[in-house]
mmCIF file of C-alpha atoms and ligand atoms in Angstrom:
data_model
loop_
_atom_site.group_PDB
_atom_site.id
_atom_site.type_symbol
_atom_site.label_atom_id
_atom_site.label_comp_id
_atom_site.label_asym_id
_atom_site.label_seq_id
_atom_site.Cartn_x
_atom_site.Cartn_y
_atom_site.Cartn_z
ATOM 1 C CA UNK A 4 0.000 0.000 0.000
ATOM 2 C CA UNK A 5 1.359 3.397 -0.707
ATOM 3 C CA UNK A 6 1.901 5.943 1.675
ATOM 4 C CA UNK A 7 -0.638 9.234 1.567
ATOM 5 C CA UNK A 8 1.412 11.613 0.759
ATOM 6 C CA UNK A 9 3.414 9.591 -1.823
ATOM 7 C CA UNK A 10 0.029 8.919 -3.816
ATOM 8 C CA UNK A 11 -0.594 12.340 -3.704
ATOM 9 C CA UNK A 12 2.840 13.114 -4.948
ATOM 10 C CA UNK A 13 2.916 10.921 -7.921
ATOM 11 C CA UNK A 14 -1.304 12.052 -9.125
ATOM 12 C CA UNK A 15 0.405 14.975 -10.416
ATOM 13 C CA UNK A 16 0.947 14.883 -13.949
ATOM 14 C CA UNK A 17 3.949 17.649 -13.305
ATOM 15 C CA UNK A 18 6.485 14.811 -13.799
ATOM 16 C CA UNK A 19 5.861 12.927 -16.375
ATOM 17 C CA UNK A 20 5.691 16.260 -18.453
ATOM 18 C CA UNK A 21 8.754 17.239 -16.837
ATOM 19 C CA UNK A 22 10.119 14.189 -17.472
ATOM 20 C CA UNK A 23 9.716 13.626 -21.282
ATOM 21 C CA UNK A 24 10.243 17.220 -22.204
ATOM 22 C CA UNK A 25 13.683 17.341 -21.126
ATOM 23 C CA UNK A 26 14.137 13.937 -21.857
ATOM 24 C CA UNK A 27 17.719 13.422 -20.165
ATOM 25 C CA UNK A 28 16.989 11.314 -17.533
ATOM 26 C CA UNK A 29 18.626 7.936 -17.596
ATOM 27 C CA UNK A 30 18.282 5.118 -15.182
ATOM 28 C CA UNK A 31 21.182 2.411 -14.538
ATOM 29 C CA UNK A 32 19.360 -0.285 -12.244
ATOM 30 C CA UNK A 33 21.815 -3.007 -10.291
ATOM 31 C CA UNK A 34 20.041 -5.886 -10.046
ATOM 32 C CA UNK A 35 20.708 -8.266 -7.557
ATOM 33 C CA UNK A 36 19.399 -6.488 -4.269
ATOM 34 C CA UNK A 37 17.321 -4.449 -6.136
ATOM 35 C CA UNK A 38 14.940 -5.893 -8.904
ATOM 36 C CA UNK A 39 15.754 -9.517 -8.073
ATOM 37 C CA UNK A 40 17.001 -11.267 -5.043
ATOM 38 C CA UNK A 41 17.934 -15.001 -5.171
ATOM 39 C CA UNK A 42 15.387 -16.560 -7.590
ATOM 40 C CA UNK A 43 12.842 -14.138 -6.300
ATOM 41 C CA UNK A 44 11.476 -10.975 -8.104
ATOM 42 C CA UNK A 45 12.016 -7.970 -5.739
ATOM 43 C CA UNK A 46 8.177 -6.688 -5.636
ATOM 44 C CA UNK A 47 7.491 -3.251 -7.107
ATOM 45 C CA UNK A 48 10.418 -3.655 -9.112
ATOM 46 C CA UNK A 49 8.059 -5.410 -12.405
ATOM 47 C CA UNK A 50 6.213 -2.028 -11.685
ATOM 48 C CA UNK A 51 8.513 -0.054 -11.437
ATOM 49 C CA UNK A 52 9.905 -1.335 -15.206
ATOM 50 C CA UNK A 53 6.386 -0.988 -16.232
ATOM 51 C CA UNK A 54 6.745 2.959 -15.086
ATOM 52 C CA UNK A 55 9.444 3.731 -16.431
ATOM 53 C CA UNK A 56 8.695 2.412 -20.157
ATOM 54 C CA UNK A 57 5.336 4.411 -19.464
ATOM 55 C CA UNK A 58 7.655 7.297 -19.158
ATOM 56 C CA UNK A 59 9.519 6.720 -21.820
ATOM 57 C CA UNK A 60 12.820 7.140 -19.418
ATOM 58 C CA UNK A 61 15.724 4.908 -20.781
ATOM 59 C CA UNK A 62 17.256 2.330 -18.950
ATOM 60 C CA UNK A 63 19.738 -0.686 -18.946
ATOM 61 C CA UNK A 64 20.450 -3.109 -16.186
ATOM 62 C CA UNK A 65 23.936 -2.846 -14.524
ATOM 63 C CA UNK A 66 25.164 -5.745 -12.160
ATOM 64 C CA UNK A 67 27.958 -7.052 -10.577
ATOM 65 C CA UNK A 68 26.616 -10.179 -11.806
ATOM 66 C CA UNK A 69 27.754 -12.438 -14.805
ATOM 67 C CA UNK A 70 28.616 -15.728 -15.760
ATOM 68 C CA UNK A 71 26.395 -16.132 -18.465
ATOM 69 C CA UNK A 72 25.561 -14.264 -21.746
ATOM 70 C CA UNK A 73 24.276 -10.974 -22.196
ATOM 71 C CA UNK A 74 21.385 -12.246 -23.514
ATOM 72 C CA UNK A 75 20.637 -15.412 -21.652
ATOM 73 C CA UNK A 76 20.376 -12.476 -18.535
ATOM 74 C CA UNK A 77 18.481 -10.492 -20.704
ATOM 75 C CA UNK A 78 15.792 -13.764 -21.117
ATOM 76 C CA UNK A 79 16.215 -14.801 -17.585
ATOM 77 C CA UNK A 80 15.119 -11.440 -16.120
ATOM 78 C CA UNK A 81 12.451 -10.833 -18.399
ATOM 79 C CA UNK A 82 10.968 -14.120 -17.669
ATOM 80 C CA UNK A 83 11.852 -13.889 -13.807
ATOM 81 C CA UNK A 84 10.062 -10.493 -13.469
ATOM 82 C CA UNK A 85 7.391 -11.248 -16.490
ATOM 83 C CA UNK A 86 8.278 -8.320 -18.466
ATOM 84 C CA UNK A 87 8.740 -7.875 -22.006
ATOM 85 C CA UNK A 88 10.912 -6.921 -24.225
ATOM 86 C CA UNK A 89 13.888 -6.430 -21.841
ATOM 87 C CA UNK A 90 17.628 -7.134 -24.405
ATOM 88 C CA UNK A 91 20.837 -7.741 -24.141
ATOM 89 C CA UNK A 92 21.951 -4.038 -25.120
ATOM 90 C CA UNK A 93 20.051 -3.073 -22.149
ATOM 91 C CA UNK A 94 22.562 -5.550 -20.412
ATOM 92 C CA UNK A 95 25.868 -4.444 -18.464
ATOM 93 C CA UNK A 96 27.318 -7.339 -16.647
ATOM 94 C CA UNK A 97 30.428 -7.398 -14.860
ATOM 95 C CA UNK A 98 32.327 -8.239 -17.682
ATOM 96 C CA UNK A 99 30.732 -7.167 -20.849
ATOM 97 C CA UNK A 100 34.099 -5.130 -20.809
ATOM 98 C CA UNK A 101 36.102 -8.002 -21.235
ATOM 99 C CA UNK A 102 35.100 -8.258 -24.633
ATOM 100 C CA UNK A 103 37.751 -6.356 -26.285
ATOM 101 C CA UNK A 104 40.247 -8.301 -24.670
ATOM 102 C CA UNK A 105 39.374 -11.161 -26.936
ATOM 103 C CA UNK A 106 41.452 -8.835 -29.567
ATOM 104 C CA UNK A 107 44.345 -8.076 -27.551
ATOM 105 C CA UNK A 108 44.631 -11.807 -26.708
ATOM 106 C CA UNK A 109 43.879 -12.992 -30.031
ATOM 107 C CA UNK A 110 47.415 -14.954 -30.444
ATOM 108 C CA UNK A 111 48.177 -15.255 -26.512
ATOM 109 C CA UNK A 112 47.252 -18.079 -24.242
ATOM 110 C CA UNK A 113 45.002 -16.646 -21.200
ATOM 111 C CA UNK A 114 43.148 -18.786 -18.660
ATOM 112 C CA UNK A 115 39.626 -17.792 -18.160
ATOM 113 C CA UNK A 116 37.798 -18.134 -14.378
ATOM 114 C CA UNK A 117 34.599 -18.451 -13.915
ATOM 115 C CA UNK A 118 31.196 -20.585 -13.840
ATOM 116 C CA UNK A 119 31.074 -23.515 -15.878
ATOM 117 C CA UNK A 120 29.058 -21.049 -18.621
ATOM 118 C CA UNK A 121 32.333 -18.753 -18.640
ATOM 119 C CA UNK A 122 33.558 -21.121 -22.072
ATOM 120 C CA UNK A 123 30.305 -19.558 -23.801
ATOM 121 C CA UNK A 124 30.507 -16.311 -22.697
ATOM 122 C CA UNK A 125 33.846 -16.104 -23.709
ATOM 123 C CA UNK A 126 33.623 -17.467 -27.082
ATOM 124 C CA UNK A 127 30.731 -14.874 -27.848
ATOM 125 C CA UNK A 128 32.881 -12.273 -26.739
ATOM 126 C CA UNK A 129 35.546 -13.614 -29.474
ATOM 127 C CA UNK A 130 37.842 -15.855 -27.458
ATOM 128 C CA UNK A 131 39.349 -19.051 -28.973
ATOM 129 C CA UNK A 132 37.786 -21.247 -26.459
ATOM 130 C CA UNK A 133 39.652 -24.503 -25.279
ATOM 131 C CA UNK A 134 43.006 -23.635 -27.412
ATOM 132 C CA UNK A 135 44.297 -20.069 -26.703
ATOM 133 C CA UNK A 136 42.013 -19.123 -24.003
ATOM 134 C CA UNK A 137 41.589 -22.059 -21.246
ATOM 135 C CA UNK A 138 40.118 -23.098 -18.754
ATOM 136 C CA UNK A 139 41.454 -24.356 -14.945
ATOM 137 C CA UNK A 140 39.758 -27.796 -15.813
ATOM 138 C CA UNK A 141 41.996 -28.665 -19.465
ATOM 139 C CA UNK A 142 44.980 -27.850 -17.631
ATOM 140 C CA UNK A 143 44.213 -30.330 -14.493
ATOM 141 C CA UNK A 144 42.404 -32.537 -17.281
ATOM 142 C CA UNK A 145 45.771 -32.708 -19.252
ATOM 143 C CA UNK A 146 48.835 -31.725 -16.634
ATOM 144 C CA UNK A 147 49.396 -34.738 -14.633
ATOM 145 C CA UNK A 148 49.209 -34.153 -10.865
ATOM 146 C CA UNK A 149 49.276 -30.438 -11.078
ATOM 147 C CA UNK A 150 45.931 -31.031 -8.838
ATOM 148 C CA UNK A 151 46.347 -33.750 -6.635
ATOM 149 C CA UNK A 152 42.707 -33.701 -5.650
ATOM 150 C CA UNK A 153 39.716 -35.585 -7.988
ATOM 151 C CA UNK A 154 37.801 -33.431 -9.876
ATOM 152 C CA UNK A 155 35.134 -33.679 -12.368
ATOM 153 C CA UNK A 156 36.560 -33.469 -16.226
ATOM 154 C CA UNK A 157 35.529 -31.052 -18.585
ATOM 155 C CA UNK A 158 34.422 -31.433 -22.112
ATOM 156 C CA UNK A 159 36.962 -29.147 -22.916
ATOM 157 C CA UNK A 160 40.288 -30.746 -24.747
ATOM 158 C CA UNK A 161 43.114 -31.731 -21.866
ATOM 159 C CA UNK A 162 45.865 -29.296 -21.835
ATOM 160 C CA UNK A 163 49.333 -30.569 -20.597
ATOM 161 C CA UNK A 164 51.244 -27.016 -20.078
ATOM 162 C CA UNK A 165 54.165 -28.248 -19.575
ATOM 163 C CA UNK A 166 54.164 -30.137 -22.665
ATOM 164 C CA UNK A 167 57.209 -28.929 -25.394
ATOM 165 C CA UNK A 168 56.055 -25.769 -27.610
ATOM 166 C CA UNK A 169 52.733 -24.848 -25.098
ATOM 167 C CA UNK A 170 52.347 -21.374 -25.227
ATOM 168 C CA UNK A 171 53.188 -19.587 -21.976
ATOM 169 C CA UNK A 172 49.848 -18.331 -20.614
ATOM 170 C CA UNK A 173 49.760 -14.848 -20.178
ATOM 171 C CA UNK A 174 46.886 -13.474 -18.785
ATOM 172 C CA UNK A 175 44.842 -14.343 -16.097
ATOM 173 C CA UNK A 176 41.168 -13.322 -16.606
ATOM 174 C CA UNK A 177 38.592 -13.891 -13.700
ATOM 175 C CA UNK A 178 34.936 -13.313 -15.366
ATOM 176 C CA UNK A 179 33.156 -14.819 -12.086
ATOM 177 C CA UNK A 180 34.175 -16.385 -9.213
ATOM 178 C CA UNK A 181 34.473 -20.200 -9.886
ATOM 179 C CA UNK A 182 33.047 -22.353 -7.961
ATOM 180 C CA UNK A 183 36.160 -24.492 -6.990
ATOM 181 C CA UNK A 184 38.167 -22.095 -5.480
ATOM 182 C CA UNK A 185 40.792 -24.341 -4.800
ATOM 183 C CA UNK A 186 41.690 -26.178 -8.165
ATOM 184 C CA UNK A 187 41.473 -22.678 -9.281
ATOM 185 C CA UNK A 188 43.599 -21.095 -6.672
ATOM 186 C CA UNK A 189 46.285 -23.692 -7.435
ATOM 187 C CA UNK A 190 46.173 -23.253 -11.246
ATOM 188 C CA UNK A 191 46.043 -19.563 -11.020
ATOM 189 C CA UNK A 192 49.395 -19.132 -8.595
ATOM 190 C CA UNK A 193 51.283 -21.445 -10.837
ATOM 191 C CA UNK A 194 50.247 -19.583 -13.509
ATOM 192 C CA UNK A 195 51.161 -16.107 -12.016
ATOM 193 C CA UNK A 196 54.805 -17.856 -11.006
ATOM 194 C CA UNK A 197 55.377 -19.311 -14.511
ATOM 195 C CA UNK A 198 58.496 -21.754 -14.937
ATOM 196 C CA UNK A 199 58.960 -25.125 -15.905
ATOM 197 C CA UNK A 200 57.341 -27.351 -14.930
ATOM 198 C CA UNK A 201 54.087 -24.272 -14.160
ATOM 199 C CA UNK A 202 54.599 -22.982 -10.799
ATOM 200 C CA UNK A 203 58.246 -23.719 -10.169
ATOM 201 C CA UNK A 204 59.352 -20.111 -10.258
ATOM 202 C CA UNK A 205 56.898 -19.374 -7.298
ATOM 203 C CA UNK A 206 58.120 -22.018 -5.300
ATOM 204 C CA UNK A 207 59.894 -20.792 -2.372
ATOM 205 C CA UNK A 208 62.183 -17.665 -3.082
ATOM 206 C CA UNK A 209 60.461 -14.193 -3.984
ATOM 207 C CA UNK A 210 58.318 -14.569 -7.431
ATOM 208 C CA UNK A 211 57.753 -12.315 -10.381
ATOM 209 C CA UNK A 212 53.827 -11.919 -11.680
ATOM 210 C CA UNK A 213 54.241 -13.399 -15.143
ATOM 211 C CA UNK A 214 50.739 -12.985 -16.224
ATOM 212 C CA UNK A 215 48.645 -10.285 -16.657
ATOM 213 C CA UNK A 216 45.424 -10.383 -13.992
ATOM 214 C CA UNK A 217 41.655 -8.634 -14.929
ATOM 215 C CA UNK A 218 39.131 -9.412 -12.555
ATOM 216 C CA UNK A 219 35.160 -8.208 -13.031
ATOM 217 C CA UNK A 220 34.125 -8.061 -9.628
ATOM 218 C CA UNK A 221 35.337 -6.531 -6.354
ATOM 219 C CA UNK A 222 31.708 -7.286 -4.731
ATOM 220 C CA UNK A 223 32.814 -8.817 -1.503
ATOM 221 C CA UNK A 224 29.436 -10.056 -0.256
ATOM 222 C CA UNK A 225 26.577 -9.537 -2.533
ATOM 223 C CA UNK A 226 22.594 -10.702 -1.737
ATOM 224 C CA UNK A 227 22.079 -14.226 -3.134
ATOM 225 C CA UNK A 228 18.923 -16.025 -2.354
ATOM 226 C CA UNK A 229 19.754 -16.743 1.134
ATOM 227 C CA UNK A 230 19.062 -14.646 4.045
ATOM 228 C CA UNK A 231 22.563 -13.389 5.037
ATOM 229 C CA UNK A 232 25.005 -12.155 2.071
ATOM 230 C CA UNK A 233 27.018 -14.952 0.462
ATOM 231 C CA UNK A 234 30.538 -14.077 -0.639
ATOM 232 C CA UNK A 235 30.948 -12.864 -3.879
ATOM 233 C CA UNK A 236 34.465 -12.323 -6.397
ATOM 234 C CA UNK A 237 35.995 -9.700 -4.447
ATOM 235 C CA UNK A 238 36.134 -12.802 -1.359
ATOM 236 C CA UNK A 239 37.667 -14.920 -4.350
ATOM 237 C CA UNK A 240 40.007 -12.235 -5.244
ATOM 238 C CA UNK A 241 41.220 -11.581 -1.730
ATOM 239 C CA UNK A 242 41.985 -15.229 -1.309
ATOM 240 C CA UNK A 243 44.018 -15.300 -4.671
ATOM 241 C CA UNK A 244 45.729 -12.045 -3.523
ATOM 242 C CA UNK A 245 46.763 -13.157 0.228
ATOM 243 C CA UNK A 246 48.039 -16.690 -1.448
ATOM 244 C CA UNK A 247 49.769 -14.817 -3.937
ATOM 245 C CA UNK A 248 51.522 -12.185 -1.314
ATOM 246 C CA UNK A 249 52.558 -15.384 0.722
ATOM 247 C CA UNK A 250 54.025 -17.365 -1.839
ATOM 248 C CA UNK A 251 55.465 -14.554 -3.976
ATOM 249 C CA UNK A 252 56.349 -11.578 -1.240
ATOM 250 C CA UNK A 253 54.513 -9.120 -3.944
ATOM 251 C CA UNK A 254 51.756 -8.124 -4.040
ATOM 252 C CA UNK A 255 49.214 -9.232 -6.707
ATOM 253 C CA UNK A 256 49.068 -6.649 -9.732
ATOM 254 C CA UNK A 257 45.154 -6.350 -10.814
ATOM 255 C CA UNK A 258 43.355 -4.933 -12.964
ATOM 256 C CA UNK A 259 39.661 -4.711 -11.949
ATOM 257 C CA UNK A 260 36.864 -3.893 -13.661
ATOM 258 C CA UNK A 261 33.243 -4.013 -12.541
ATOM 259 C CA UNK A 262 31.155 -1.171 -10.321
ATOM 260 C CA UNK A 263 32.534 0.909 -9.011
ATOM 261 C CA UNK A 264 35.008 1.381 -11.268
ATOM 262 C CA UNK A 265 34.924 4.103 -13.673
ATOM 263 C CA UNK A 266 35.725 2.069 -16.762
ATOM 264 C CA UNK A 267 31.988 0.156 -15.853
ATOM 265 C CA UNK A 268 30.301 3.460 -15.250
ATOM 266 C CA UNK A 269 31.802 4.709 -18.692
ATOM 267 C CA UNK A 270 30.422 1.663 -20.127
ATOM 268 C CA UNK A 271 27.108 2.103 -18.881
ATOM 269 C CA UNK A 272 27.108 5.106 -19.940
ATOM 270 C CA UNK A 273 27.895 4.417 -23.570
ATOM 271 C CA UNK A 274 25.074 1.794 -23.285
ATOM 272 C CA UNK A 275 22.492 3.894 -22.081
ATOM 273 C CA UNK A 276 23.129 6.307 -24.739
ATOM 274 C CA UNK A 277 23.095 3.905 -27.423
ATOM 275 C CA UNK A 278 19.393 2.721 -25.416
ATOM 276 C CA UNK A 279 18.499 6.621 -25.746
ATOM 277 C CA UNK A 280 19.746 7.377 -28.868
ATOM 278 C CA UNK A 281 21.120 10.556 -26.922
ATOM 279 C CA UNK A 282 24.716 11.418 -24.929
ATOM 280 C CA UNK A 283 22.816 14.010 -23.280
ATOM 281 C CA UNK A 284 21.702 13.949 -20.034
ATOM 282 C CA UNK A 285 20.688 16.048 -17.123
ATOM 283 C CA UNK A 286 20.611 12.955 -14.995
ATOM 284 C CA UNK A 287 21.283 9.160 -14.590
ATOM 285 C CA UNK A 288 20.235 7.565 -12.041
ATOM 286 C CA UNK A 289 22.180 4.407 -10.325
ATOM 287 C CA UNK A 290 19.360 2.767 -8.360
ATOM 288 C CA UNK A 291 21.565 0.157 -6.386
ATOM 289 C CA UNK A 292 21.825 -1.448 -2.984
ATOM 290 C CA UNK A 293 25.451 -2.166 -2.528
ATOM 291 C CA UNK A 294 26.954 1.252 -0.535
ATOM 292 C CA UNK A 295 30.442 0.076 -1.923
ATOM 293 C CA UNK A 296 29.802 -0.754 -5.661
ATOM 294 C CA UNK A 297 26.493 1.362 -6.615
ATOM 295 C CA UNK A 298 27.044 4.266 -4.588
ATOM 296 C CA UNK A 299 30.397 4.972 -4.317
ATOM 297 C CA UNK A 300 30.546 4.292 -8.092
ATOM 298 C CA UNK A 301 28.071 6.578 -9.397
ATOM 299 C CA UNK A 302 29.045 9.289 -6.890
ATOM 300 C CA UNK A 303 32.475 9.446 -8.330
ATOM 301 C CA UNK A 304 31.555 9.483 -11.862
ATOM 302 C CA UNK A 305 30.274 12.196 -11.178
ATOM 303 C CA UNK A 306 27.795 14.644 -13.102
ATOM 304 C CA UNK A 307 25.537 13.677 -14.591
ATOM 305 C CA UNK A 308 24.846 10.255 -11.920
ATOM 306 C CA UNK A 309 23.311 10.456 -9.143
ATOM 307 C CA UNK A 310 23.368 7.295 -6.686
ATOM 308 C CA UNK A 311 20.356 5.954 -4.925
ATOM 309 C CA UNK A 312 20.329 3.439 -2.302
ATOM 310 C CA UNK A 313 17.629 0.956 -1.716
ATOM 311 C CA UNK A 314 17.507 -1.204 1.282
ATOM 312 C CA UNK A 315 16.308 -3.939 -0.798
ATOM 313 C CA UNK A 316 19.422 -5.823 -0.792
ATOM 314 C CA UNK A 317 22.543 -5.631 1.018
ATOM 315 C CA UNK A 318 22.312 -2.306 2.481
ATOM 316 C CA UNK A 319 19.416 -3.287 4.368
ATOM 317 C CA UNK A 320 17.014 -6.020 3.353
ATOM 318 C CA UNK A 321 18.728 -9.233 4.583
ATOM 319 C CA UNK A 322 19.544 -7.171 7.711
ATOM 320 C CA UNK A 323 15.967 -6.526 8.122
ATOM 321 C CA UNK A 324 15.513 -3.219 6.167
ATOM 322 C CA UNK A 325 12.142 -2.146 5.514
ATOM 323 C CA UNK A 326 12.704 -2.592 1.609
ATOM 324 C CA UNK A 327 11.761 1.264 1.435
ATOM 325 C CA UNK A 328 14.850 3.603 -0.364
ATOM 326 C CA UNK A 329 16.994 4.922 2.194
ATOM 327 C CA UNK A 330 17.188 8.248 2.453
ATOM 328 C CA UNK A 331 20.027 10.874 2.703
ATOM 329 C CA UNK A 332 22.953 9.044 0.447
ATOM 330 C CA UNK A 333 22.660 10.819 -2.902
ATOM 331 C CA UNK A 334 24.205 14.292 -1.983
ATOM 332 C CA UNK A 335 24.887 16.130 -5.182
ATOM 333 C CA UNK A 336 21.048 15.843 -6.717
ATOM 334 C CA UNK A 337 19.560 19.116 -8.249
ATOM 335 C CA UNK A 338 16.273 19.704 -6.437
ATOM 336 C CA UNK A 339 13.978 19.516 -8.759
ATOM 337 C CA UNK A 340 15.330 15.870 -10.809
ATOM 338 C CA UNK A 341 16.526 14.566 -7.765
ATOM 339 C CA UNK A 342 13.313 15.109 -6.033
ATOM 340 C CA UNK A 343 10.910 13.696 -9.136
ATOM 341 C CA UNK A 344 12.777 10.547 -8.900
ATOM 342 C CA UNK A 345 13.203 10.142 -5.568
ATOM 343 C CA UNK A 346 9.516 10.086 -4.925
ATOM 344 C CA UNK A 347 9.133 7.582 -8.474
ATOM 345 C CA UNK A 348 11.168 5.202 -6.718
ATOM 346 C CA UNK A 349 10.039 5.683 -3.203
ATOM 347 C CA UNK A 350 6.893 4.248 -4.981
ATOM 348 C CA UNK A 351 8.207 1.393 -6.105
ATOM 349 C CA UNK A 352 9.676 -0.109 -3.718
ATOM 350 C CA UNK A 353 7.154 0.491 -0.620
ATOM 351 C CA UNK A 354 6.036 -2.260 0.894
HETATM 352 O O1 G3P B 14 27.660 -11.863 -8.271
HETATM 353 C C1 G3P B 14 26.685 -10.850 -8.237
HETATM 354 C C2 G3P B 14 26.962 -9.769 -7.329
HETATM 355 O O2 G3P B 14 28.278 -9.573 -6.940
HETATM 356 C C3 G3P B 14 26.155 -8.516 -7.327
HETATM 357 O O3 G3P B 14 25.305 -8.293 -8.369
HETATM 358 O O4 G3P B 14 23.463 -7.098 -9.459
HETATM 359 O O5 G3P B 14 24.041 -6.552 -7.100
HETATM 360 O O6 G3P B 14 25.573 -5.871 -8.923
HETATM 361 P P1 G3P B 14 24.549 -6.874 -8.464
HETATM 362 MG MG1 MG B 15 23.081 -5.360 -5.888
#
């Protein structure tokens, strides 16, 4: 039920005029936390879709999420919160960046990280799948006792690296966290210590990086299905850097990409225009629930974004928040925009 005075608020027409006369208000929505949570839609946020199509305000989906295709989100969130027409160009994930990596790897060896649908993703992003880009599971697969635990094969050729002529692998790139941190863990350091056979240089004495590492996510926690936030890439990335400090002395060298980094905000940026068929705008909103990745993100990117927190998800929802926005985080809104939406959203997401 909506409050009173927010009812009364949103019977004026004044905003929707506003709204679609200037037409430079864009809205970035995260998604776990805030539309979705788990396998559950968040509710309000199918209505809140529904609103802003009435609108006519563009928007595209952000998230910290990944391990499958642009698309195959695209599907799954249409389908999850039974609205239409919802694409993969509306569709940021955590490392839709990657892609022009595939280029700059074309003739290097890189091992790829990630959910057992990274293979996939990274062959529609260009990669050559299962011979210049691998994965953890052809190199345990093919490199005898590298791994000394069982683990289930892959359909994936075997890949013995230490093999004559193998290509040194040269880049590490981490599109989700696996879920076998510790085959992965184990191929990953040998990989960052190089040698012959993988791994020896690391052994010991003080280690060089030899490969190049890209990660998509510094989410620490982020709100799964379950009640309490589960631990996300950033808790597989601080593993890989505190084995990698011990074993090497050095500390990992990274490059992340991923909210709240600005090469993910420019990116969303670039896709909301192309959604908009305009670079201009007075506004975008990042509707998000994560304090660390949403907020912080948007805030430094600057004008024109504007952050808004929603206790949906992690900021507030599995710690019993109210699932109402939570006021008093977005600091540099003008007070007229900032004021439209705020109330838009505040309708969405009352309980
Ligand atoms: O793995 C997903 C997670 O880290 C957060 O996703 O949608 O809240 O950015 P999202
Ligand atoms: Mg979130």
């Amino acid at each position: 039920m909506f409050r009173p005075i927010l009812r009364a608020q949103l019977a004026q027409p004044l905003m929707c005029k506003c709204m679609q006369r200037r037409n430079r208000i864009g809205v970035v929505l995260d998604i776990d936390g805030v539309v979705k949570q788990g396998k559950r839609a968040i509710p309000g946020a199918r209505e809140a879709l529904i609103r802003l199509r009435e609108e006519r305000v563009p928007f595209i989906f952000m998230t910290n999420g990944g391990g499958n295709t642009e698309a195959q989100k695209a599907a799954e969130l249409g389908e999850l919160l039974e609205f239409e027409g919802i694409c993969s160009e509306q569709m940021l994930l955590s490392h839709t960046p990657f892609r022009p990596l595939a280029e700059r790897f074309r003739q290097r060896r890189v091992l790829l990280v990630g959910s057992a649908e990274t293979a996939q993703v990274a062959r529609s992003y260009g990669f050559a799948v299962g011979t210049m880009a691998v994965r953890s599971t052809q190199i345990v697969k093919g490199t005898e006792d590298i791994f000394p635990w069982p683990r289930a094969t892959c359909d994936l050729p075997a890949i013995n690296v230490n093999a004559p002529g193998e290509p040194p692998i040269e880049a590490v790139l981490i599109f989700y966290e696996p879920a076998d941190w510790a085959l992965e863990l184990q191929v990953i350091t040998d990989v960052l210590a190089g040698g012959h056979p993988l791994g020896a240089e690391g052994a010991g004495a003080a280690a060089l990086q030899r490969a190049e590492v890209y990660s998509s996510n510094s989410d620490f926690l982020w709100q799964a299905g379950y009640p309490v936030p589960r631990f996300g890439n950033g808790a597989f990335v601080c593993a890989l850097q505190e084995l990698w400090l011990k074993r090497s002395g050095s500390p990992l060298q990274i490059q992340e990409y991923g909210k709240p980094y600005a090469v993910q905000f420019q990116a969303a940026r670039q896709l909301l225009s192309q959604v908009a068929k305009s670079n201009e705008f007075e506004q975008i909103y990042m509707i998000g629930d994560n304090p660390k990745a949403d907020v912080r993100g948007a805030n430094f990117a600057g004008d024109p974004w504007r952050s808004m927190l929603v206790c949906t998800g992690g900021a507030g929802g599995a710690a019993g928040g109210s699932g109402r926005p939570f006021g008093g985080v977005e600091r540099r809104k003008t007070k007229r925009g900032g004021k439209n939406m705020r109330m838009f959203w505040a309708w969405s997401f009352s309980p």
